[in-house]
Short mmCIF file of C-alpha atoms in Angstrom, two decimals:
data_model
loop_
_atom_site.label_atom_id
_atom_site.label_comp_id
_atom_site.label_asym_id
_atom_site.label_seq_id
_atom_site.Cartn_x
_atom_site.Cartn_y
_atom_site.Cartn_z
CA UNK A 298 0.96 24.33 42.14
CA UNK A 299 -0.81 22.50 44.94
CA UNK A 300 -3.60 20.33 43.54
CA UNK A 301 -5.68 18.51 46.19
CA UNK A 302 -6.65 14.88 45.74
CA UNK A 303 -10.32 15.65 45.18
CA UNK A 304 -9.44 17.86 42.20
CA UNK A 305 -7.40 15.04 40.69
CA UNK A 306 -10.27 12.60 41.29
CA UNK A 307 -12.85 14.97 39.79
CA UNK A 308 -10.66 15.64 36.74
CA UNK A 309 -10.03 11.95 36.04
CA UNK A 310 -13.73 11.16 36.53
CA UNK A 311 -14.67 13.91 34.06
CA UNK A 312 -12.20 12.64 31.44
CA UNK A 313 -13.37 9.02 31.82
CA UNK A 314 -16.95 10.27 31.62
CA UNK A 315 -16.23 12.04 28.33
CA UNK A 316 -14.69 8.87 26.90
CA UNK A 317 -17.75 6.85 27.97
CA UNK A 318 -20.07 9.48 26.50
CA UNK A 319 -18.09 9.39 23.26
CA UNK A 320 -18.48 5.62 23.05
CA UNK A 321 -22.16 5.44 23.98
CA UNK A 322 -23.23 8.48 21.99
CA UNK A 323 -21.14 8.14 18.85
CA UNK A 324 -19.11 4.96 18.54
CA UNK A 325 -21.25 2.11 19.87
CA UNK A 326 -23.45 2.21 16.76
CA UNK A 327 -21.09 1.98 13.77
CA UNK A 328 -21.51 4.87 11.33
CA UNK A 329 -19.40 7.15 9.19
CA UNK A 330 -19.51 10.66 10.70
CA UNK A 331 -20.30 13.60 8.45
CA UNK A 332 -18.06 16.63 8.19
CA UNK A 333 -20.67 18.68 10.05
CA UNK A 334 -20.80 16.21 12.95
CA UNK A 335 -17.00 16.08 13.14
CA UNK A 336 -16.69 19.88 13.03
CA UNK A 337 -19.27 20.42 15.78
CA UNK A 338 -17.74 17.91 18.19
CA UNK A 339 -14.18 19.04 17.44
CA UNK A 340 -15.27 22.56 18.40
CA UNK A 341 -16.94 21.21 21.56
CA UNK A 342 -13.77 19.47 22.75
CA UNK A 343 -11.60 22.48 21.94
CA UNK A 344 -14.11 24.61 23.85
CA UNK A 345 -13.88 22.30 26.87
CA UNK A 346 -10.08 22.59 26.80
CA UNK A 347 -10.27 26.39 26.62
CA UNK A 348 -12.78 26.57 29.49
CA UNK A 349 -10.47 24.40 31.59
CA UNK A 350 -7.60 26.78 30.83
CA UNK A 351 -9.73 29.72 31.95
CA UNK A 352 -10.46 27.86 35.20
CA UNK A 353 -6.71 27.43 35.71
CA UNK A 354 -6.32 31.17 35.09
CA UNK A 355 -9.05 31.97 37.61
CA UNK A 356 -7.86 29.70 40.41
CA UNK A 357 -4.08 29.53 39.86
CA UNK A 358 -3.07 32.64 37.93
CA UNK A 359 -1.66 33.60 34.54
CA UNK A 360 1.66 31.74 34.89
CA UNK A 361 0.06 28.31 35.20
CA UNK A 362 -2.64 29.13 32.66
CA UNK A 363 0.05 30.11 30.15
CA UNK A 364 1.92 26.86 30.79
CA UNK A 365 -1.28 24.87 30.29
CA UNK A 366 -2.20 26.57 27.01
CA UNK A 367 1.37 26.25 25.69
CA UNK A 368 1.32 22.54 26.55
CA UNK A 369 -2.14 21.98 25.11
CA UNK A 370 -1.37 23.71 21.80
CA UNK A 371 1.90 21.79 21.45
CA UNK A 372 0.25 18.45 22.19
CA UNK A 373 -2.61 19.24 19.80
CA UNK A 374 -0.13 20.11 17.05
CA UNK A 375 1.82 16.91 17.58
CA UNK A 376 -1.47 14.98 17.52
CA UNK A 377 -2.32 16.42 14.10
CA UNK A 378 1.04 15.17 12.83
CA UNK A 379 0.27 11.75 14.34
CA UNK A 380 -2.94 11.61 12.30
CA UNK A 381 -0.82 11.03 9.19
CA UNK A 382 0.24 7.68 10.64
CA UNK A 383 -3.34 6.87 11.65
CA UNK A 384 -4.45 7.50 8.06
CA UNK A 385 -1.78 5.12 6.79
CA UNK A 386 -2.87 2.45 9.29
CA UNK A 387 -6.54 2.75 8.32
CA UNK A 388 -5.62 2.48 4.65
CA UNK A 389 -3.21 -0.41 5.18
CA UNK A 390 -5.83 -2.51 6.98
CA UNK A 391 -8.67 -1.27 4.76
CA UNK A 392 -10.72 -0.45 7.86
CA UNK A 393 -14.30 0.34 6.74
CA UNK A 394 -15.20 3.98 7.33
CA UNK A 395 -18.01 3.18 9.76
CA UNK A 396 -15.63 1.13 11.96
CA UNK A 397 -12.78 3.62 12.12
CA UNK A 398 -14.33 5.52 15.03
CA UNK A 399 -14.12 2.46 17.28
CA UNK A 400 -10.47 1.85 16.47
CA UNK A 401 -9.63 5.50 17.10
CA UNK A 402 -11.54 5.81 20.39
CA UNK A 403 -10.11 2.60 21.85
CA UNK A 404 -6.66 3.67 20.66
CA UNK A 405 -7.08 7.08 22.31
CA UNK A 406 -8.16 5.48 25.60
CA UNK A 407 -5.08 3.24 25.52
CA UNK A 408 -2.86 6.21 24.63
CA UNK A 409 -4.21 8.25 27.53
CA UNK A 410 -3.61 5.41 30.00
CA UNK A 411 -0.10 4.85 28.65
CA UNK A 412 0.80 8.55 28.71
CA UNK A 413 -0.47 8.85 32.27
CA UNK A 414 2.10 6.24 33.29
CA UNK A 415 4.82 8.03 31.30
CA UNK A 416 3.87 11.37 32.89
CA UNK A 417 4.16 10.10 36.46
CA UNK A 418 7.40 8.27 35.69
CA UNK A 419 8.78 11.42 34.06
CA UNK A 420 7.68 13.60 37.00
CA UNK A 421 9.35 11.21 39.46
CA UNK A 422 12.55 11.19 37.39
CA UNK A 423 12.63 15.01 37.25
CA UNK A 424 12.08 15.20 41.01
CA UNK A 425 15.01 12.87 41.72
CA UNK A 426 17.46 13.70 38.93
CA UNK A 427 17.89 17.25 37.68
CA UNK A 428 20.17 16.02 34.89
CA UNK A 429 17.14 14.40 33.20
CA UNK A 430 16.48 17.84 31.67
CA UNK A 431 19.71 17.45 29.68
CA UNK A 432 18.44 14.11 28.36
CA UNK A 433 15.01 15.50 27.44
CA UNK A 434 16.48 18.61 25.82
CA UNK A 435 19.06 16.72 23.78
CA UNK A 436 16.48 14.17 22.67
CA UNK A 437 14.04 16.87 21.51
CA UNK A 438 16.75 18.66 19.52
CA UNK A 439 17.66 15.38 17.84
CA UNK A 440 13.96 14.69 17.16
CA UNK A 441 13.56 18.17 15.67
CA UNK A 442 16.51 17.59 13.35
CA UNK A 443 15.12 14.20 12.27
CA UNK A 444 11.67 15.74 11.73
CA UNK A 445 13.04 18.54 9.55
CA UNK A 446 15.32 16.18 7.65
CA UNK A 447 12.52 13.71 7.00
CA UNK A 448 10.15 16.38 5.67
CA UNK A 449 6.42 15.83 5.43
CA UNK A 450 4.13 12.84 5.15
CA UNK A 451 2.23 11.55 2.18
CA UNK A 452 -0.76 9.30 1.72
CA UNK A 453 1.40 7.46 -0.81
CA UNK A 454 3.54 6.13 2.03
CA UNK A 455 3.03 2.58 3.19
CA UNK A 456 2.55 1.53 6.80
CA UNK A 457 5.16 -0.98 7.90
CA UNK A 458 4.17 -3.49 10.55
CA UNK A 459 6.14 -3.28 13.78
CA UNK A 460 7.21 -5.95 16.25
CA UNK A 461 3.98 -5.67 18.27
CA UNK A 462 1.86 -6.44 15.22
CA UNK A 463 4.04 -9.32 14.12
CA UNK A 464 3.86 -10.77 17.63
CA UNK A 465 0.06 -10.41 17.74
CA UNK A 466 -0.30 -12.22 14.42
CA UNK A 467 2.03 -14.97 15.60
CA UNK A 468 0.44 -15.54 19.01
CA UNK A 469 -3.25 -15.18 18.13
CA UNK A 470 -5.15 -16.87 15.29
CA UNK A 471 -6.46 -14.19 12.93
CA UNK A 472 -9.02 -13.94 10.16
CA UNK A 473 -8.76 -11.78 7.06
CA UNK A 474 -12.43 -10.75 7.07
CA UNK A 475 -14.12 -8.04 9.12
CA UNK A 476 -17.00 -9.29 11.27
CA UNK A 477 -19.12 -6.19 11.83
CA UNK A 478 -17.43 -4.21 14.65
CA UNK A 479 -16.20 -7.30 16.52
CA UNK A 480 -12.62 -7.51 17.74
CA UNK A 481 -12.95 -11.26 18.38
CA UNK A 482 -15.14 -13.76 16.55
CA UNK A 483 -15.81 -17.50 16.62
CA UNK A 484 -15.29 -19.73 13.59
CA UNK A 485 -15.96 -23.46 13.89
CA UNK A 486 -15.98 -23.14 17.67
CA UNK A 487 -12.58 -21.44 17.82
CA UNK A 488 -11.91 -17.79 18.67
CA UNK A 489 -10.09 -15.56 16.18
CA UNK A 490 -9.11 -11.92 16.36
CA UNK A 491 -10.30 -9.80 13.44
CA UNK A 492 -8.43 -7.18 11.37
CA UNK A 493 -10.17 -4.55 13.51
CA UNK A 494 -8.26 -5.78 16.57
CA UNK A 495 -5.01 -5.84 14.59
CA UNK A 496 -5.62 -2.24 13.47
CA UNK A 497 -6.18 -1.29 17.12
CA UNK A 498 -2.84 -2.87 18.08
CA UNK A 499 -1.22 -0.85 15.29
CA UNK A 500 -2.74 2.42 16.55
CA UNK A 501 -1.79 1.66 20.16
CA UNK A 502 1.78 0.63 19.38
CA UNK A 503 2.25 3.71 17.19
CA UNK A 504 1.23 5.94 20.09
CA UNK A 505 4.01 4.49 22.22
CA UNK A 506 6.46 6.08 19.78
CA UNK A 507 4.45 9.32 19.73
CA UNK A 508 4.62 9.58 23.52
CA UNK A 509 8.41 9.36 23.48
CA UNK A 510 8.76 12.89 22.07
CA UNK A 511 5.39 14.21 23.27
CA UNK A 512 5.99 13.82 27.01
CA UNK A 513 9.49 15.40 27.10
CA UNK A 514 8.15 18.27 24.97
CA UNK A 515 5.43 19.22 27.42
CA UNK A 516 7.75 18.81 30.42
CA UNK A 517 9.84 21.47 28.69
CA UNK A 518 6.88 23.85 28.99
CA UNK A 519 5.69 23.00 32.50
CA UNK A 520 6.87 20.72 35.28
CA UNK A 521 3.45 20.70 36.94
CA UNK A 522 2.24 17.09 36.70
CA UNK A 523 -1.42 18.11 36.81
CA UNK A 524 -1.03 20.51 33.87
CA UNK A 525 0.99 17.96 31.88
CA UNK A 526 -1.74 15.36 32.41
CA UNK A 527 -4.68 17.63 31.59
CA UNK A 528 -3.02 19.16 28.52
CA UNK A 529 -2.36 15.65 27.16
CA UNK A 530 -5.85 14.44 28.02
CA UNK A 531 -7.70 17.34 26.37
CA UNK A 532 -5.46 17.19 23.30
CA UNK A 533 -6.25 13.48 22.86
CA UNK A 534 -9.98 13.66 23.63
CA UNK A 535 -10.91 15.48 20.42
CA UNK A 536 -8.54 13.48 18.23
CA UNK A 537 -11.21 11.11 16.90
CA UNK A 538 -13.37 13.95 15.62
CA UNK A 539 -10.34 15.80 14.28
CA UNK A 540 -9.34 12.73 12.25
CA UNK A 541 -12.60 12.77 10.29
CA UNK A 542 -12.61 16.56 10.03
CA UNK A 543 -9.21 17.04 8.42
CA UNK A 544 -8.57 13.55 7.02
CA UNK A 545 -8.84 14.78 3.45
CA UNK A 546 -6.89 17.97 4.18
CA UNK A 547 -3.80 16.53 5.87
CA UNK A 548 -1.74 16.47 2.70
CA UNK A 549 -2.36 20.20 2.28
CA UNK A 550 -0.37 20.93 5.45
CA UNK A 551 2.87 20.40 3.55
CA UNK A 552 5.04 22.37 5.97
CA UNK A 553 3.58 21.04 9.23
CA UNK A 554 6.54 18.76 9.91
CA UNK A 555 8.95 21.67 9.56
CA UNK A 556 6.87 23.81 11.91
CA UNK A 557 6.81 21.03 14.49
CA UNK A 558 10.58 20.66 14.08
CA UNK A 559 10.99 24.34 14.98
CA UNK A 560 8.73 23.94 18.03
CA UNK A 561 10.47 20.79 19.27
CA UNK A 562 13.89 22.37 18.70
CA UNK A 563 12.85 25.49 20.60
CA UNK A 564 11.54 23.43 23.53
CA UNK A 565 14.73 21.35 23.46
CA UNK A 566 16.87 24.49 23.81
CA UNK A 567 14.53 25.73 26.56
CA UNK A 568 15.04 22.45 28.43
CA UNK A 569 18.83 22.66 28.13
CA UNK A 570 18.79 26.22 29.50
CA UNK A 571 16.61 25.05 32.39
CA UNK A 572 18.98 22.13 32.95
CA UNK A 573 21.88 24.57 33.28
CA UNK A 574 19.95 26.58 35.86
CA UNK A 575 19.30 23.37 37.84
CA UNK A 576 22.74 21.90 37.14
CA UNK A 577 24.25 19.53 39.69
CA UNK A 578 26.63 17.62 37.40
CA UNK A 579 30.18 17.99 38.78
CA UNK A 580 31.83 18.21 35.34
CA UNK A 581 29.70 21.27 34.38
CA UNK A 582 30.72 24.44 36.22
CA UNK A 583 31.90 22.35 39.16
CA UNK A 584 28.36 21.20 39.91
CA UNK A 585 27.13 24.77 40.37
CA UNK A 586 24.10 26.31 38.67
CA UNK A 587 24.74 28.12 35.37
CA UNK A 588 22.57 31.24 35.18
CA UNK A 589 24.36 33.27 32.51
CA UNK A 590 21.58 32.57 30.00
CA UNK A 591 18.15 33.61 31.34
CA UNK A 592 15.35 31.05 31.35
CA UNK A 593 12.72 31.27 28.62
CA UNK A 594 9.51 32.75 30.08
CA UNK A 595 6.15 31.08 29.47
CA UNK A 596 4.76 33.99 27.44
CA UNK A 597 7.67 33.71 25.01
CA UNK A 598 7.15 29.94 24.65
CA UNK A 599 3.46 30.45 23.88
CA UNK A 600 4.25 33.22 21.39
CA UNK A 601 6.85 31.15 19.53
CA UNK A 602 4.50 28.16 19.31
CA UNK A 603 1.56 30.21 18.02
CA UNK A 604 3.61 32.19 15.48
CA UNK A 605 5.30 29.02 14.19
CA UNK A 606 1.97 27.26 13.67
CA UNK A 607 0.48 30.35 12.02
CA UNK A 608 3.41 30.74 9.62
CA UNK A 609 3.40 27.00 8.87
CA UNK A 610 -0.33 26.98 8.06
CA UNK A 611 -0.23 30.15 5.94
CA UNK A 612 2.84 28.94 4.03
CA UNK A 613 1.20 25.56 3.39
CA UNK A 614 -2.01 27.16 2.08
CA UNK A 615 -0.01 29.57 -0.08
CA UNK A 616 1.94 26.70 -1.62
CA UNK A 617 -1.27 24.82 -2.41
CA UNK A 618 -2.69 27.96 -4.01
CA UNK A 619 0.45 28.42 -6.13
CA UNK A 620 0.36 24.77 -7.18
CA UNK A 621 -3.29 25.12 -8.16
CA UNK A 622 -2.51 28.23 -10.19
CA UNK A 623 0.19 26.34 -12.05
CA UNK A 624 -2.30 23.63 -12.91
CA UNK A 625 -0.82 21.04 -10.57
CA UNK A 626 -3.18 18.53 -9.03
CA UNK A 627 -4.15 19.21 -5.42
CA UNK A 628 -2.85 16.53 -3.05
CA UNK A 629 -6.35 15.68 -1.95
CA UNK A 630 -8.10 16.20 -5.26
CA UNK A 631 -10.99 18.39 -6.20
CA UNK A 632 -13.48 15.74 -5.18
CA UNK A 633 -12.70 16.19 -1.50
CA UNK A 634 -13.34 19.90 -1.67
CA UNK A 635 -16.66 19.34 -3.38
CA UNK A 636 -17.68 16.80 -0.78
CA UNK A 637 -16.68 19.16 2.01
CA UNK A 638 -18.71 21.96 0.51
CA UNK A 639 -21.82 19.83 0.33
CA UNK A 640 -21.46 18.54 3.90
CA UNK A 641 -21.13 14.94 2.74
CA UNK A 642 -19.33 12.24 4.63
CA UNK A 643 -15.61 12.95 4.53
CA UNK A 644 -13.85 10.45 2.36
CA UNK A 645 -10.34 9.30 3.09
CA UNK A 646 -7.86 6.63 2.20
CA UNK A 647 -9.39 4.30 4.78
CA UNK A 648 -12.64 4.14 2.82
CA UNK A 649 -11.62 1.25 0.64
CA UNK A 650 -14.04 -1.65 0.78
CA UNK A 651 -11.88 -4.65 1.68
CA UNK A 652 -14.21 -6.82 -0.43
CA UNK A 653 -14.38 -4.50 -3.43
CA UNK A 654 -13.43 -6.01 -6.78
CA UNK A 655 -10.46 -4.44 -8.51
CA UNK A 656 -10.84 -3.63 -12.21
CA UNK A 657 -8.48 -6.45 -13.12
CA UNK A 658 -10.43 -9.09 -11.18
CA UNK A 659 -13.11 -11.33 -12.57
CA UNK A 660 -16.61 -10.94 -11.11
CA UNK A 661 -17.25 -12.94 -7.98
CA UNK A 662 -19.57 -15.87 -7.95
CA UNK A 663 -22.38 -15.88 -5.38
CA UNK A 664 -20.36 -18.36 -3.34
CA UNK A 665 -17.54 -15.85 -2.98
CA UNK A 666 -19.61 -13.24 -1.16
CA UNK A 667 -17.89 -12.20 2.07
CA UNK A 668 -19.53 -13.12 5.33
CA UNK A 669 -19.62 -10.16 7.69
CA UNK A 670 -21.00 -11.77 10.80
CA UNK A 671 -21.07 -15.51 10.36
CA UNK A 672 -22.70 -17.90 12.85
CA UNK A 673 -20.37 -19.76 15.11
CA UNK A 674 -20.69 -22.97 13.12
CA UNK A 675 -19.93 -21.31 9.78
CA UNK A 676 -16.49 -20.66 8.41
CA UNK A 677 -15.81 -17.08 7.35
CA UNK A 678 -12.84 -15.51 5.69
CA UNK A 679 -9.46 -17.16 5.78
CA UNK A 680 -8.60 -17.79 9.41
CA UNK A 681 -4.93 -18.01 10.07
CA UNK A 682 -3.52 -20.06 12.91
CA UNK A 683 -0.45 -18.91 14.80
CA UNK A 684 2.53 -20.73 13.61
#
């Protein structure tokens, strides 16, 4: 697939433009998006991705269009699974609902930049070393096994801080209070980073781990760098809206992890078969290609991915229906369904007011009221110095 420079430039400019539009039009003014707003813009971004795929079909043919759609659907599915971790992060840092959009959008922009680097490094590695397909395939099969063995996610899980977060807290002075939508604030003439910035570091560092299995997976479906990049970009662009759309429904997808395990395992096997066809390792068939097993065609990859996701979704909904019939409590509660039906703001575990009084706490005095955007000369929160 020969993609001229101007097409690359136009594509990147369009993606950056969509990120800027997202920030200016939706994120710059903090607000909690409604279900209707999230649904409309999720549909818009999916529509843009589909239109792009149709353009690939028109200009490059069905083979490349099939590879793009297979990659896009896989990346989108993995992104939904990643939302579980984002929910845990928002809850762990008690990020106010109206500020979550900013954390997500900045995190997505970082993720896209990081994955672009990974994509070009991966493409260069594949170009130079055919045996890298063995590494990618084996890693995806191991990831699939770990995914199936670990089962699903739950909102009852706790987010555990990683090395990047611990380093950020150690190097930079931090405050425990949110200061509107500021990442950095001044207290007594000194700069502090806020919990919003820490939450952003958590989202960004989590995506580094997500990219480790995401990038090999899509290289198993297409080796065209342009398609790998665009499939990743379009899958990530609508992630912010998707978070607010299905936040309260994530726990209902009880079998999603198993479905993704099947998809990753299938792609891993596909990569190993491709590695055998490209084999140059002297200890395998004397360094000759192994073509006994035919390569998996794109149409079959796309079919397996779609059927797996369909079966996973139907099975998850059926289980929730059976649990409801037995009188078991729905994972997300009846309140979420009622809110969804009325078009209210979607509520999720990140809605907790960090200043809210617990039932076992005594009422605050007027002097204990949190300061949300204190002047530079006023002390706010409990600033912590690196030590």
